Tab-separated table of C-alpha atoms in Angstrom:
chain	number	residue	atom	x	y	z
A	1422	MET	CA	54.439	-127.825	-78.477
A	1423	ASN	CA	53.122	-130.612	-76.202
A	1424	LEU	CA	49.468	-131.663	-75.888
A	1425	LYS	CA	48.923	-129.514	-72.784
A	1426	ASN	CA	50.155	-126.438	-74.600
A	1427	GLN	CA	48.093	-127.309	-77.672
A	1428	LEU	CA	44.977	-127.449	-75.498
A	1429	LEU	CA	45.924	-124.190	-73.790
A	1430	LYS	CA	46.359	-122.572	-77.174
A	1431	HIS	CA	42.935	-123.614	-78.393
A	1432	ILE	CA	41.138	-122.760	-75.158
A	1433	LEU	CA	42.639	-119.265	-75.024
A	1434	LEU	CA	42.080	-118.742	-78.735
A	1435	LEU	CA	38.399	-119.561	-78.371
A	1436	GLY	CA	38.160	-117.131	-75.470
A	1437	LEU	CA	39.869	-114.354	-77.398
A	1438	ILE	CA	37.783	-114.951	-80.533
A	1439	PHE	CA	34.633	-114.789	-78.402
A	1440	LEU	CA	35.750	-111.381	-77.154
A	1441	PHE	CA	36.540	-109.836	-80.538
A	1442	ASN	CA	33.764	-107.299	-80.189
A	1443	GLN	CA	33.877	-106.825	-76.406
A	1444	THR	CA	35.822	-103.570	-76.377
A	1445	ALA	CA	34.026	-101.272	-73.936
A	1446	PHE	CA	35.140	-100.941	-70.317
A	1447	SER	CA	31.575	-101.523	-69.145
A	1448	ASP	CA	31.313	-104.763	-71.128
A	1449	THR	CA	34.415	-106.123	-69.457
A	1450	ASP	CA	33.125	-104.972	-66.078
A	1451	ASN	CA	29.911	-106.901	-66.638
A	1452	LYS	CA	31.866	-110.089	-67.304
A	1453	ILE	CA	34.441	-109.949	-64.542
A	1454	ALA	CA	32.168	-111.514	-61.927
A	1455	SER	CA	31.903	-114.622	-64.116
A	1456	LEU	CA	35.624	-115.227	-63.577
A	1457	TYR	CA	35.040	-115.948	-59.882
A	1458	SER	CA	32.898	-117.971	-57.507
A	1459	THR	CA	32.038	-116.436	-54.137
A	1460	ARG	CA	31.060	-117.589	-50.658
A	1461	ASN	CA	29.705	-115.267	-48.000
A	1462	TRP	CA	29.454	-115.607	-44.222
A	1463	THR	CA	27.324	-113.310	-42.069
A	1464	THR	CA	25.478	-113.575	-38.762
A	1465	ASP	CA	23.031	-115.820	-40.607
A	1466	ASN	CA	25.573	-118.615	-41.112
A	1467	GLY	CA	28.257	-118.572	-38.460
A	1468	LEU	CA	29.645	-115.119	-37.745
A	1469	PRO	CA	28.900	-113.446	-34.409
A	1470	SER	CA	29.133	-110.096	-36.197
A	1471	SER	CA	28.996	-109.020	-39.839
A	1472	ALA	CA	31.253	-106.030	-39.138
A	1473	ILE	CA	34.901	-107.093	-39.519
A	1474	LEU	CA	37.826	-104.906	-38.481
A	1475	ASP	CA	40.791	-106.950	-39.672
A	1476	ILE	CA	41.654	-110.274	-41.326
A	1477	HIS	CA	44.812	-112.368	-41.433
A	1478	GLN	CA	45.852	-115.839	-42.581
A	1479	SER	CA	48.447	-117.358	-40.277
A	1480	LYS	CA	51.362	-119.439	-41.483
A	1481	THR	CA	49.528	-122.471	-40.097
A	1482	GLY	CA	46.670	-121.814	-42.540
A	1483	TYR	CA	43.930	-120.522	-40.220
A	1484	ILE	CA	41.938	-117.432	-41.195
A	1485	TRP	CA	41.689	-115.003	-38.265
A	1486	LEU	CA	38.937	-112.388	-38.084
A	1487	LEU	CA	38.702	-109.425	-35.749
A	1488	THR	CA	35.041	-108.431	-35.454
A	1489	TYR	CA	32.982	-106.089	-33.320
A	1490	ASN	CA	31.765	-109.172	-31.498
A	1491	GLY	CA	34.969	-111.106	-30.916
A	1492	LEU	CA	38.148	-112.718	-32.253
A	1493	LEU	CA	37.468	-115.674	-34.555
A	1494	ARG	CA	39.621	-118.479	-35.971
A	1495	TYR	CA	38.337	-120.246	-39.086
A	1496	ASP	CA	39.659	-123.717	-39.962
A	1497	GLY	CA	37.871	-124.106	-43.308
A	1498	VAL	CA	34.763	-125.583	-41.701
A	1499	ASP	CA	33.910	-123.822	-38.441
A	1500	PHE	CA	34.458	-120.453	-36.774
A	1501	PHE	CA	35.971	-120.792	-33.296
A	1502	ARG	CA	35.331	-117.948	-30.843
A	1503	PHE	CA	38.928	-117.579	-29.674
A	1504	ASP	CA	38.689	-114.704	-27.201
A	1505	LYS	CA	35.524	-115.989	-25.508
A	1506	ASN	CA	37.207	-119.334	-24.877
A	1507	ASN	CA	40.325	-117.699	-23.397
A	1508	PRO	CA	38.879	-115.081	-21.005
A	1509	ASP	CA	42.060	-114.891	-18.900
A	1510	TYR	CA	43.902	-113.346	-21.814
A	1511	PHE	CA	41.296	-111.458	-23.824
A	1512	ASN	CA	38.740	-108.852	-22.855
A	1513	THR	CA	35.554	-109.342	-24.841
A	1514	ASN	CA	35.301	-107.447	-28.154
A	1515	ASN	CA	38.592	-105.696	-27.495
A	1516	ILE	CA	41.095	-106.878	-30.171
A	1517	PHE	CA	41.616	-104.413	-33.006
A	1518	THR	CA	44.801	-105.424	-34.863
A	1519	ILE	CA	46.861	-108.530	-35.630
A	1520	THR	CA	50.338	-109.299	-36.987
A	1521	GLU	CA	52.619	-112.329	-37.272
A	1522	THR	CA	56.361	-112.743	-36.865
A	1523	PRO	CA	58.464	-115.004	-39.139
A	1524	ASP	CA	58.577	-117.647	-36.362
A	1525	SER	CA	54.746	-118.019	-36.654
A	1526	THR	CA	53.927	-116.137	-33.447
A	1527	LEU	CA	50.648	-114.207	-33.668
A	1528	TRP	CA	50.402	-110.839	-31.911
A	1529	PHE	CA	47.038	-109.318	-31.026
A	1530	GLY	CA	46.743	-105.627	-30.086
A	1531	SER	CA	43.846	-104.438	-27.927
A	1532	TYR	CA	42.120	-101.234	-26.938
A	1533	GLY	CA	43.508	-100.518	-23.474
A	1534	HIS	CA	44.286	-104.084	-22.392
A	1535	GLY	CA	47.758	-104.766	-23.738
A	1536	ILE	CA	49.055	-107.334	-26.211
A	1537	VAL	CA	48.533	-111.080	-26.400
A	1538	LYS	CA	50.989	-113.286	-28.266
A	1539	TYR	CA	50.113	-116.801	-29.370
A	1540	LYS	CA	52.313	-119.673	-30.551
A	1541	ASN	CA	52.070	-123.460	-30.360
A	1542	GLU	CA	48.768	-123.242	-28.482
A	1543	GLU	CA	50.377	-121.082	-25.767
A	1544	LEU	CA	49.077	-117.630	-24.880
A	1545	ILE	CA	51.192	-114.936	-23.221
A	1546	LYS	CA	49.837	-111.567	-22.141
A	1547	ILE	CA	52.080	-108.496	-22.341
A	1548	GLU	CA	51.061	-105.506	-20.271
A	1549	THR	CA	51.364	-102.107	-21.925
A	1550	PRO	CA	50.540	-98.578	-20.838
A	1551	GLY	CA	46.806	-97.946	-20.992
A	1552	PHE	CA	46.823	-96.792	-24.598
A	1553	PHE	CA	44.543	-98.003	-27.356
A	1554	ILE	CA	46.496	-100.050	-29.910
A	1555	GLN	CA	45.374	-99.092	-33.387
A	1556	LYS	CA	48.001	-100.940	-35.469
A	1557	ILE	CA	50.681	-103.537	-34.776
A	1558	PHE	CA	53.501	-104.522	-37.161
A	1559	ALA	CA	56.183	-107.205	-36.807
A	1560	GLU	CA	59.398	-106.087	-38.485
A	1561	ASN	CA	61.054	-109.367	-37.457
A	1562	ASN	CA	60.964	-111.850	-34.560
A	1563	LYS	CA	62.481	-109.283	-32.220
A	1564	GLU	CA	61.011	-105.882	-33.119
A	1565	ILE	CA	57.253	-105.301	-32.873
A	1566	TRP	CA	55.997	-101.803	-33.738
A	1567	ILE	CA	52.914	-100.484	-31.979
A	1568	GLY	CA	50.767	-97.637	-33.295
A	1569	THR	CA	48.231	-96.129	-30.933
A	1570	LYS	CA	45.192	-93.895	-30.906
A	1571	ASN	CA	46.496	-90.417	-30.005
A	1572	SER	CA	49.350	-91.738	-27.850
A	1573	GLY	CA	52.217	-92.078	-30.320
A	1574	VAL	CA	54.296	-94.979	-31.627
A	1575	TYR	CA	56.154	-97.576	-29.535
A	1576	LEU	CA	58.702	-100.329	-30.175
A	1577	LEU	CA	58.466	-103.630	-28.309
A	1578	ASP	CA	61.745	-105.541	-28.020
A	1579	ASN	CA	60.620	-109.162	-27.842
A	1580	SER	CA	64.040	-110.413	-26.746
A	1581	LYS	CA	64.116	-108.107	-23.719
A	1582	ASN	CA	60.367	-107.751	-23.060
A	1583	THR	CA	60.716	-103.962	-23.070
A	1584	ILE	CA	58.592	-101.251	-24.658
A	1585	SER	CA	60.072	-97.895	-25.615
A	1586	LYS	CA	58.376	-94.847	-27.068
A	1587	ILE	CA	59.398	-93.268	-30.364
A	1588	ASP	CA	59.214	-89.920	-28.681
A	1589	PHE	CA	58.324	-87.297	-31.260
A	1590	GLU	CA	55.567	-84.772	-30.659
A	1591	ALA	CA	54.317	-85.060	-34.247
A	1592	LEU	CA	53.247	-88.657	-33.568
A	1593	ASN	CA	51.505	-88.043	-30.240
A	1594	LYS	CA	48.335	-86.220	-31.267
A	1595	THR	CA	47.085	-88.430	-34.042
A	1596	SER	CA	46.092	-92.062	-34.508
A	1597	THR	CA	48.387	-94.479	-36.333
A	1598	ASN	CA	46.600	-96.370	-39.087
A	1599	PHE	CA	49.608	-97.891	-40.852
A	1600	LEU	CA	53.015	-99.264	-39.881
A	1601	GLY	CA	55.341	-100.994	-42.317
A	1602	LYS	CA	58.894	-101.191	-43.575
A	1603	GLY	CA	59.584	-99.620	-46.931
A	1604	PRO	CA	62.099	-100.815	-49.531
A	1605	ASP	CA	64.278	-97.903	-48.368
A	1606	GLY	CA	64.722	-99.565	-44.957
A	1607	TRP	CA	62.741	-96.883	-43.077
A	1608	ILE	CA	59.652	-97.600	-40.980
A	1609	TRP	CA	56.703	-95.827	-42.609
A	1610	ILE	CA	54.061	-94.442	-40.263
A	1611	GLY	CA	50.703	-93.482	-41.759
A	1612	THR	CA	48.520	-91.355	-39.517
A	1613	GLU	CA	44.839	-90.532	-39.390
A	1614	SER	CA	45.245	-86.749	-39.537
A	1615	ASN	CA	48.902	-85.742	-39.756
A	1616	GLY	CA	50.225	-87.400	-42.898
A	1617	ILE	CA	53.114	-89.846	-43.260
A	1618	PHE	CA	56.344	-90.074	-41.283
A	1619	LEU	CA	59.470	-92.156	-41.818
A	1620	TYR	CA	61.592	-93.380	-38.894
A	1621	LYS	CA	65.046	-94.971	-38.766
A	1622	ASP	CA	67.826	-95.102	-36.142
A	1623	GLY	CA	66.345	-92.368	-33.982
A	1624	ASN	CA	65.573	-90.053	-36.896
A	1625	LEU	CA	62.082	-88.973	-37.942
A	1626	LYS	CA	61.222	-87.199	-41.179
A	1627	GLN	CA	57.915	-86.263	-42.749
A	1628	PHE	CA	56.971	-87.552	-46.169
A	1629	ASP	CA	56.454	-84.835	-48.789
A	1630	ARG	CA	52.808	-85.176	-49.754
A	1631	GLN	CA	53.197	-82.504	-52.483
A	1632	ASP	CA	50.255	-80.480	-51.146
A	1633	VAL	CA	47.858	-83.396	-51.631
A	1634	SER	CA	45.555	-82.760	-48.692
A	1635	ALA	CA	44.071	-86.287	-48.796
A	1636	LEU	CA	47.477	-87.698	-47.841
A	1637	LYS	CA	47.026	-86.243	-44.364
A	1638	GLU	CA	44.534	-89.057	-43.696
A	1639	ILE	CA	46.219	-92.382	-44.395
A	1640	GLN	CA	44.514	-95.742	-44.230
A	1641	HIS	CA	47.174	-97.976	-45.794
A	1642	ILE	CA	50.405	-97.888	-47.838
A	1643	LEU	CA	51.507	-100.518	-50.375
A	1644	PHE	CA	54.956	-100.770	-51.990
A	1645	VAL	CA	54.986	-102.656	-55.316
A	1646	PRO	CA	57.910	-104.202	-57.243
A	1647	ASN	CA	58.169	-101.520	-59.937
A	1648	GLY	CA	58.890	-98.860	-57.291
A	1649	ASN	CA	55.424	-97.314	-57.214
A	1650	ILE	CA	53.700	-96.645	-53.890
A	1651	PHE	CA	49.921	-96.854	-53.388
A	1652	PHE	CA	48.337	-94.643	-50.713
A	1653	SER	CA	44.853	-95.563	-49.479
A	1654	THR	CA	43.114	-92.587	-47.874
A	1655	TYR	CA	39.728	-91.617	-46.499
A	1656	SER	CA	38.967	-89.740	-49.719
A	1657	GLY	CA	40.643	-91.656	-52.532
A	1658	LEU	CA	43.567	-93.658	-53.877
A	1659	PHE	CA	46.902	-92.127	-54.900
A	1660	VAL	CA	50.003	-93.574	-56.559
A	1661	LYS	CA	53.537	-92.222	-56.329
A	1662	LYS	CA	55.293	-92.896	-59.630
A	1663	GLY	CA	58.874	-91.716	-59.559
A	1664	SER	CA	58.788	-88.256	-58.022
A	1665	LYS	CA	55.124	-87.492	-58.821
A	1666	ILE	CA	51.977	-88.368	-56.874
A	1667	LYS	CA	48.956	-89.107	-59.074
A	1668	LYS	CA	45.301	-89.421	-58.117
A	1669	ILE	CA	43.331	-92.444	-59.354
A	1670	TRP	CA	40.305	-90.435	-60.412
A	1671	HIS	CA	37.907	-93.375	-60.365
A	1672	PHE	CA	38.151	-93.268	-56.557
A	1673	ASN	CA	37.842	-89.515	-56.175
A	1674	GLY	CA	36.096	-88.940	-52.840
A	1675	VAL	CA	35.791	-92.682	-52.159
A	1676	GLU	CA	37.079	-94.123	-48.897
A	1677	THR	CA	39.909	-96.482	-49.866
A	1678	ASN	CA	40.862	-98.811	-47.042
A	1679	HIS	CA	43.564	-101.202	-48.188
A	1680	CYS	CA	45.665	-102.393	-51.145
A	1681	LEU	CA	47.091	-105.890	-51.572
A	1682	LEU	CA	49.759	-107.113	-53.995
A	1683	SER	CA	48.510	-110.476	-55.306
A	1684	THR	CA	50.731	-113.336	-56.400
A	1685	ASP	CA	49.923	-112.576	-60.045
A	1686	ASN	CA	51.117	-108.971	-59.608
A	1687	LYS	CA	47.752	-107.279	-59.429
A	1688	VAL	CA	46.890	-104.582	-56.916
A	1689	ILE	CA	43.692	-105.597	-55.107
A	1690	ILE	CA	41.928	-102.449	-53.887
A	1691	SER	CA	39.431	-102.552	-50.986
A	1692	THR	CA	37.091	-99.553	-50.895
A	1693	ALA	CA	33.808	-98.358	-49.457
A	1694	LYS	CA	32.362	-98.933	-52.943
A	1695	GLY	CA	33.477	-102.524	-53.433
A	1696	LEU	CA	36.561	-104.439	-54.541
A	1697	TYR	CA	38.746	-103.647	-57.567
A	1698	HIS	CA	42.031	-104.648	-59.121
A	1699	SER	CA	44.563	-102.787	-61.253
A	1700	ASP	CA	48.068	-103.230	-62.600
A	1701	LEU	CA	51.151	-102.027	-60.712
A	1702	SER	CA	50.642	-98.461	-61.933
A	1703	GLY	CA	46.962	-98.165	-61.055
A	1704	ASN	CA	45.903	-98.620	-64.691
A	1705	HIS	CA	43.503	-101.145	-66.269
A	1706	LEU	CA	41.155	-100.811	-63.310
A	1707	LYS	CA	38.412	-103.433	-62.996
A	1708	ALA	CA	35.627	-103.963	-60.467
A	1709	TYR	CA	34.969	-107.458	-59.154
A	1710	GLN	CA	31.299	-106.522	-59.053
A	1711	LYS	CA	29.893	-103.521	-60.866
A	1712	HIS	CA	28.000	-100.877	-58.847
A	1713	SER	CA	28.874	-102.555	-55.552
A	1714	ASN	CA	28.094	-100.804	-52.279
A	1715	LEU	CA	30.075	-103.256	-50.163
A	1716	ARG	CA	32.332	-101.465	-47.722
A	1717	VAL	CA	35.415	-103.666	-48.026
A	1718	ILE	CA	37.829	-103.103	-45.126
A	1719	LYS	CA	40.685	-105.390	-46.155
A	1720	THR	CA	41.414	-108.242	-48.574
A	1721	ILE	CA	43.996	-111.005	-48.231
A	1722	GLU	CA	45.084	-113.820	-50.549
A	1723	ASP	CA	45.313	-117.329	-49.175
A	1724	LYS	CA	47.867	-120.005	-50.043
A	1725	GLU	CA	45.588	-121.413	-52.756
A	1726	GLY	CA	45.084	-118.083	-54.520
A	1727	SER	CA	41.584	-117.286	-53.249
A	1728	LEU	CA	40.805	-113.785	-52.009
A	1729	TRP	CA	39.155	-113.182	-48.636
A	1730	SER	CA	37.450	-109.827	-48.195
A	1731	ALA	CA	36.449	-108.500	-44.795
A	1732	THR	CA	33.559	-106.046	-44.968
A	1733	TYR	CA	31.749	-103.702	-42.646
A	1734	ARG	CA	28.168	-104.958	-42.104
A	1735	ASN	CA	28.246	-107.580	-44.899
A	1736	GLY	CA	30.497	-110.182	-43.307
A	1737	LEU	CA	33.232	-112.227	-44.939
A	1738	PHE	CA	33.572	-113.058	-48.639
A	1739	GLN	CA	35.752	-115.723	-50.206
A	1740	ILE	CA	36.429	-115.026	-53.883
A	1741	ILE	CA	37.576	-118.155	-55.703
A	1742	ASP	CA	39.404	-117.786	-58.995
A	1743	ASN	CA	37.757	-119.899	-61.683
A	1744	ALA	CA	41.120	-120.011	-63.481
A	1745	PHE	CA	39.839	-118.601	-66.801
A	1746	ARG	CA	40.941	-115.191	-67.954
A	1747	THR	CA	39.882	-112.982	-70.815
A	1748	TYR	CA	42.252	-110.445	-72.316
A	1749	THR	CA	40.996	-107.571	-74.456
A	1750	VAL	CA	41.948	-104.011	-75.317
A	1751	ALA	CA	40.649	-103.031	-71.892
A	1752	GLU	CA	43.331	-105.220	-70.277
A	1753	GLY	CA	46.074	-103.877	-72.572
A	1754	LEU	CA	46.001	-105.834	-75.857
A	1755	ASN	CA	46.733	-103.887	-79.035
A	1756	THR	CA	43.483	-105.148	-80.570
A	1757	ASN	CA	40.670	-107.595	-79.886
A	1758	SER	CA	41.165	-109.237	-83.304
A	1759	ILE	CA	43.593	-112.071	-82.627
A	1760	GLY	CA	45.362	-114.062	-85.330
A	1761	GLY	CA	47.356	-116.583	-83.339
A	1762	LEU	CA	48.997	-117.582	-80.073
A	1763	GLY	CA	52.297	-119.129	-79.051
A	1764	GLN	CA	53.631	-120.147	-75.660
A	1765	LEU	CA	57.320	-119.544	-74.900
A	1766	LYS	CA	59.510	-121.740	-72.718
A	1767	ASP	CA	59.460	-119.104	-69.952
A	1768	GLY	CA	55.693	-119.645	-69.645
A	1769	SER	CA	54.671	-116.372	-71.239
A	1770	LEU	CA	52.177	-116.217	-74.090
A	1771	LEU	CA	52.650	-114.341	-77.362
A	1772	VAL	CA	49.456	-112.965	-78.918
A	1773	GLY	CA	49.555	-112.127	-82.626
A	1774	SER	CA	47.044	-109.641	-83.991
A	1775	ILE	CA	45.605	-108.959	-87.420
A	1776	ASN	CA	47.230	-105.498	-87.422
A	1777	GLY	CA	50.822	-106.720	-87.385
A	1778	LYS	CA	51.509	-106.326	-83.673
A	1779	ILE	CA	52.356	-108.882	-80.989
A	1780	ASN	CA	51.608	-108.713	-77.282
A	1781	GLN	CA	53.325	-110.768	-74.596
A	1782	ILE	CA	51.353	-111.908	-71.531
A	1783	ASN	CA	53.551	-112.850	-68.589
A	1784	ASN	CA	52.040	-113.537	-65.148
A	1785	GLY	CA	48.916	-111.643	-66.189
A	1786	GLN	CA	50.858	-108.553	-67.294
A	1787	ILE	CA	50.590	-107.431	-70.929
A	1788	SER	CA	53.452	-105.793	-72.847
A	1789	ASN	CA	54.477	-105.332	-76.477
A	1790	TYR	CA	56.704	-108.138	-77.738
A	1791	PRO	CA	59.874	-106.591	-79.221
A	1792	PHE	CA	60.793	-107.369	-82.808
A	1793	LYS	CA	62.338	-105.114	-85.466
A	1794	THR	CA	60.971	-106.402	-88.766
A	1795	SER	CA	58.062	-104.284	-89.950
A	1796	LEU	CA	54.957	-106.227	-90.876
A	1797	ASN	CA	53.306	-103.129	-92.356
A	1798	GLY	CA	50.063	-103.902	-90.563
A	1799	ASN	CA	49.798	-107.422	-92.003
A	1800	LYS	CA	48.200	-110.228	-90.033
A	1801	VAL	CA	50.157	-112.335	-87.541
A	1802	TYR	CA	49.029	-115.933	-87.226
A	1803	GLY	CA	51.069	-118.853	-85.862
A	1804	ILE	CA	53.889	-118.212	-83.358
A	1805	THR	CA	56.224	-121.025	-82.287
A	1806	GLU	CA	59.401	-121.269	-80.222
A	1807	ASP	CA	61.604	-124.133	-81.405
A	1808	SER	CA	63.963	-126.346	-79.411
A	1809	LYS	CA	66.880	-123.966	-80.056
A	1810	GLY	CA	65.000	-120.961	-78.656
A	1811	ASN	CA	64.232	-119.408	-82.039
A	1812	VAL	CA	60.816	-117.756	-82.288
A	1813	TRP	CA	59.034	-118.229	-85.631
A	1814	ILE	CA	56.405	-115.575	-86.396
A	1815	CYS	CA	54.050	-116.355	-89.271
A	1816	SER	CA	52.493	-113.422	-91.085
A	1817	TYR	CA	51.075	-112.480	-94.451
A	1818	ILE	CA	54.413	-111.075	-95.630
A	1819	GLY	CA	56.344	-114.229	-94.760
A	1820	VAL	CA	57.930	-115.824	-91.688
A	1821	ILE	CA	60.196	-114.026	-89.224
A	1822	LYS	CA	62.795	-116.113	-87.408
A	1823	LYS	CA	64.003	-114.359	-84.248
A	1824	THR	CA	67.041	-115.972	-82.639
A	1825	PRO	CA	67.789	-115.940	-78.872
A	1826	SER	CA	70.363	-113.203	-79.531
A	1827	GLY	CA	67.677	-111.028	-81.135
A	1828	LYS	CA	68.793	-111.415	-84.743
A	1829	GLU	CA	65.875	-111.526	-87.192
A	1830	VAL	CA	65.540	-113.130	-90.631
A	1831	LEU	CA	62.475	-112.695	-92.836
A	1832	TYR	CA	61.761	-115.696	-95.048
A	1833	ASN	CA	59.555	-115.067	-98.073
A	1834	THR	CA	59.370	-116.090	-101.739
A	1835	SER	CA	62.752	-114.475	-102.412
A	1836	ASN	CA	64.711	-116.792	-100.101
A	1837	GLY	CA	62.943	-120.130	-100.020
A	1838	LEU	CA	59.380	-119.843	-98.731
A	1839	ARG	CA	56.760	-121.073	-101.193
A	1840	GLY	CA	54.094	-118.394	-100.852
A	1841	LYS	CA	54.279	-115.508	-98.405
A	1842	LEU	CA	50.854	-116.029	-96.739
A	1843	SER	CA	52.127	-118.147	-93.846
A	1844	ARG	CA	49.685	-119.432	-91.235
A	1845	LEU	CA	51.646	-121.606	-88.794
A	1846	ALA	CA	55.049	-123.026	-87.896
A	1847	PHE	CA	55.706	-126.513	-86.510
A	1848	GLU	CA	58.930	-128.203	-85.372
A	1849	ASP	CA	59.204	-131.963	-85.799
A	1850	SER	CA	61.245	-134.381	-83.693
A	1851	LYS	CA	64.303	-133.909	-85.941
A	1852	GLY	CA	64.305	-130.115	-85.631
A	1853	ASN	CA	62.822	-129.427	-89.072
A	1854	ILE	CA	60.512	-126.407	-89.307
A	1855	TRP	CA	57.278	-126.883	-91.249
A	1856	ILE	CA	55.524	-123.716	-92.454
A	1857	GLY	CA	51.846	-124.042	-93.379
A	1858	THR	CA	50.592	-121.450	-95.851
A	1859	ARG	CA	47.222	-120.170	-96.958
A	1860	ALA	CA	47.509	-121.120	-100.635
A	1861	ASN	CA	50.836	-122.823	-101.292
A	1862	GLY	CA	50.878	-125.914	-99.096
A	1863	ILE	CA	53.821	-126.616	-96.776
A	1864	SER	CA	57.377	-125.331	-96.922
A	1865	LYS	CA	59.789	-127.481	-94.869
A	1866	PHE	CA	63.150	-126.067	-93.731
A	1867	ASN	CA	65.979	-128.138	-92.238
A	1868	GLY	CA	68.201	-125.156	-91.553
A	1869	ARG	CA	69.992	-125.420	-94.905
A	1870	LYS	CA	67.462	-126.062	-97.640
A	1871	TRP	CA	63.748	-125.973	-98.315
A	1872	THR	CA	61.473	-128.742	-99.577
A	1873	TYR	CA	57.808	-128.460	-100.449
A	1874	LEU	CA	54.540	-130.372	-100.095
A	1875	ASN	CA	51.399	-129.355	-101.981
A	1876	LYS	CA	48.578	-130.741	-104.092
A	1877	SER	CA	50.990	-131.594	-106.900
A	1878	ASN	CA	52.822	-134.134	-104.755
A	1879	GLY	CA	50.171	-135.555	-102.481
A	1880	LEU	CA	48.399	-132.999	-100.260
A	1881	SER	CA	44.630	-132.838	-100.489
A	1882	SER	CA	44.659	-129.026	-100.136
A	1883	ASN	CA	47.132	-126.157	-100.312
A	1884	PHE	CA	45.345	-124.297	-97.501
A	1885	ILE	CA	47.034	-125.502	-94.289
A	1886	LEU	CA	45.345	-124.911	-90.928
A	1887	GLN	CA	47.242	-127.289	-88.622
A	1888	ILE	CA	50.249	-129.621	-88.530
A	1889	LEU	CA	50.563	-132.333	-85.867
A	1890	SER	CA	52.896	-135.262	-85.245
A	1891	ARG	CA	51.708	-138.717	-84.178
A	1892	LEU	CA	53.084	-142.034	-83.031
A	1893	THR	CA	52.696	-145.023	-85.364
A	1894	PRO	CA	51.850	-148.463	-83.943
A	1895	ALA	CA	55.566	-149.216	-84.259
A	1896	GLY	CA	56.390	-146.268	-82.008
A	1897	LYS	CA	57.769	-143.958	-84.693
A	1898	VAL	CA	56.935	-140.270	-84.937
A	1899	THR	CA	55.322	-139.238	-88.240
């Protein structure tokens, strides 16, 4: 393990030890705000309106805000009133939705005054029928989907400059709040009062909402990598897992406006009662701020990992990750009593507990690390992956060696280990494995035979807490 990983190990270990007794959901909730720094913009410091309708970060890096008092572009320092400075293309306070095509063209949909597209500092206005555009979605550079308020759904062909109606009566008498392409290749249409429809190649079918009345009123739909689907509605959040639709009871009766999949595979949930995050199944729910009454309309993640939350009446928030995480039972660990940590070559972290179980943390997701040897509830301490990919698990019944193929060998006093109370494993530059024990010094294994170091042949103590290598002045590793 290099110096960086050693430091990571000790930092995380201190954090986990500190949290040994922090088991309650409310305790974790109280601490979550300390993981982030926040900035807030309102009419007091730069915004023309604190009520934000939509937010988007363009591929060029600008943050775009649609507010009740204009279209804004933020460059990291100043807010530029974009519509006011381009009156030939924008009617004041009239833009309600934004999307972007892969070629970095921005598309702005208005209430009754068409579409404006913007690329390379050039603005082009596209006339549309006099409908109110509620949602706009770019499937690709050519196909732009338009959802309206009570006037149906349209498809704009950018290559031909034509607009055609998806002419189904079921779409004509309701507002379109969501448009997006599902992993099934169908265009999903979420409506304000008539549920969800799927469209493909001239065919329209209605999504089976399984008699969940709240799914008549869709705000947003999110598809996540494990196949689950999150439905944000005016009266709660629902998740489709397999064939079943489940309610997230914490949001029962709460207006849920939007869900975002973050780069660390969390679902960021914007609600009328603040901002939350969960795992990909809607479990391990946490509030960014407890007892919040912020009406969060939408949250995006920028290229640096910060969250930007657009709110109604409270302006814009930037939530900056302080890059320190705590993991407890509430996040999915088997226990808060941690014995040891080990980082694998794939970047994941193994967490050994004092009850004989091991968790694996990978990209913020917690799972049980698979191994077959029973530890009978004994403590797990040091965990090390050697240069050959073998994982050495130190416990109070001996040391488990798990090979890359999954084969496991338990070393104890019957096959070479001097004392079964093992605390840590260390690999030296020659590939030797050094096992530090609680009462019997060090057992060194070269893959064929064992040798031993203890008080009888030079150690000052038989209780080993750490083994490190160092460079001598001559440049040799000792």
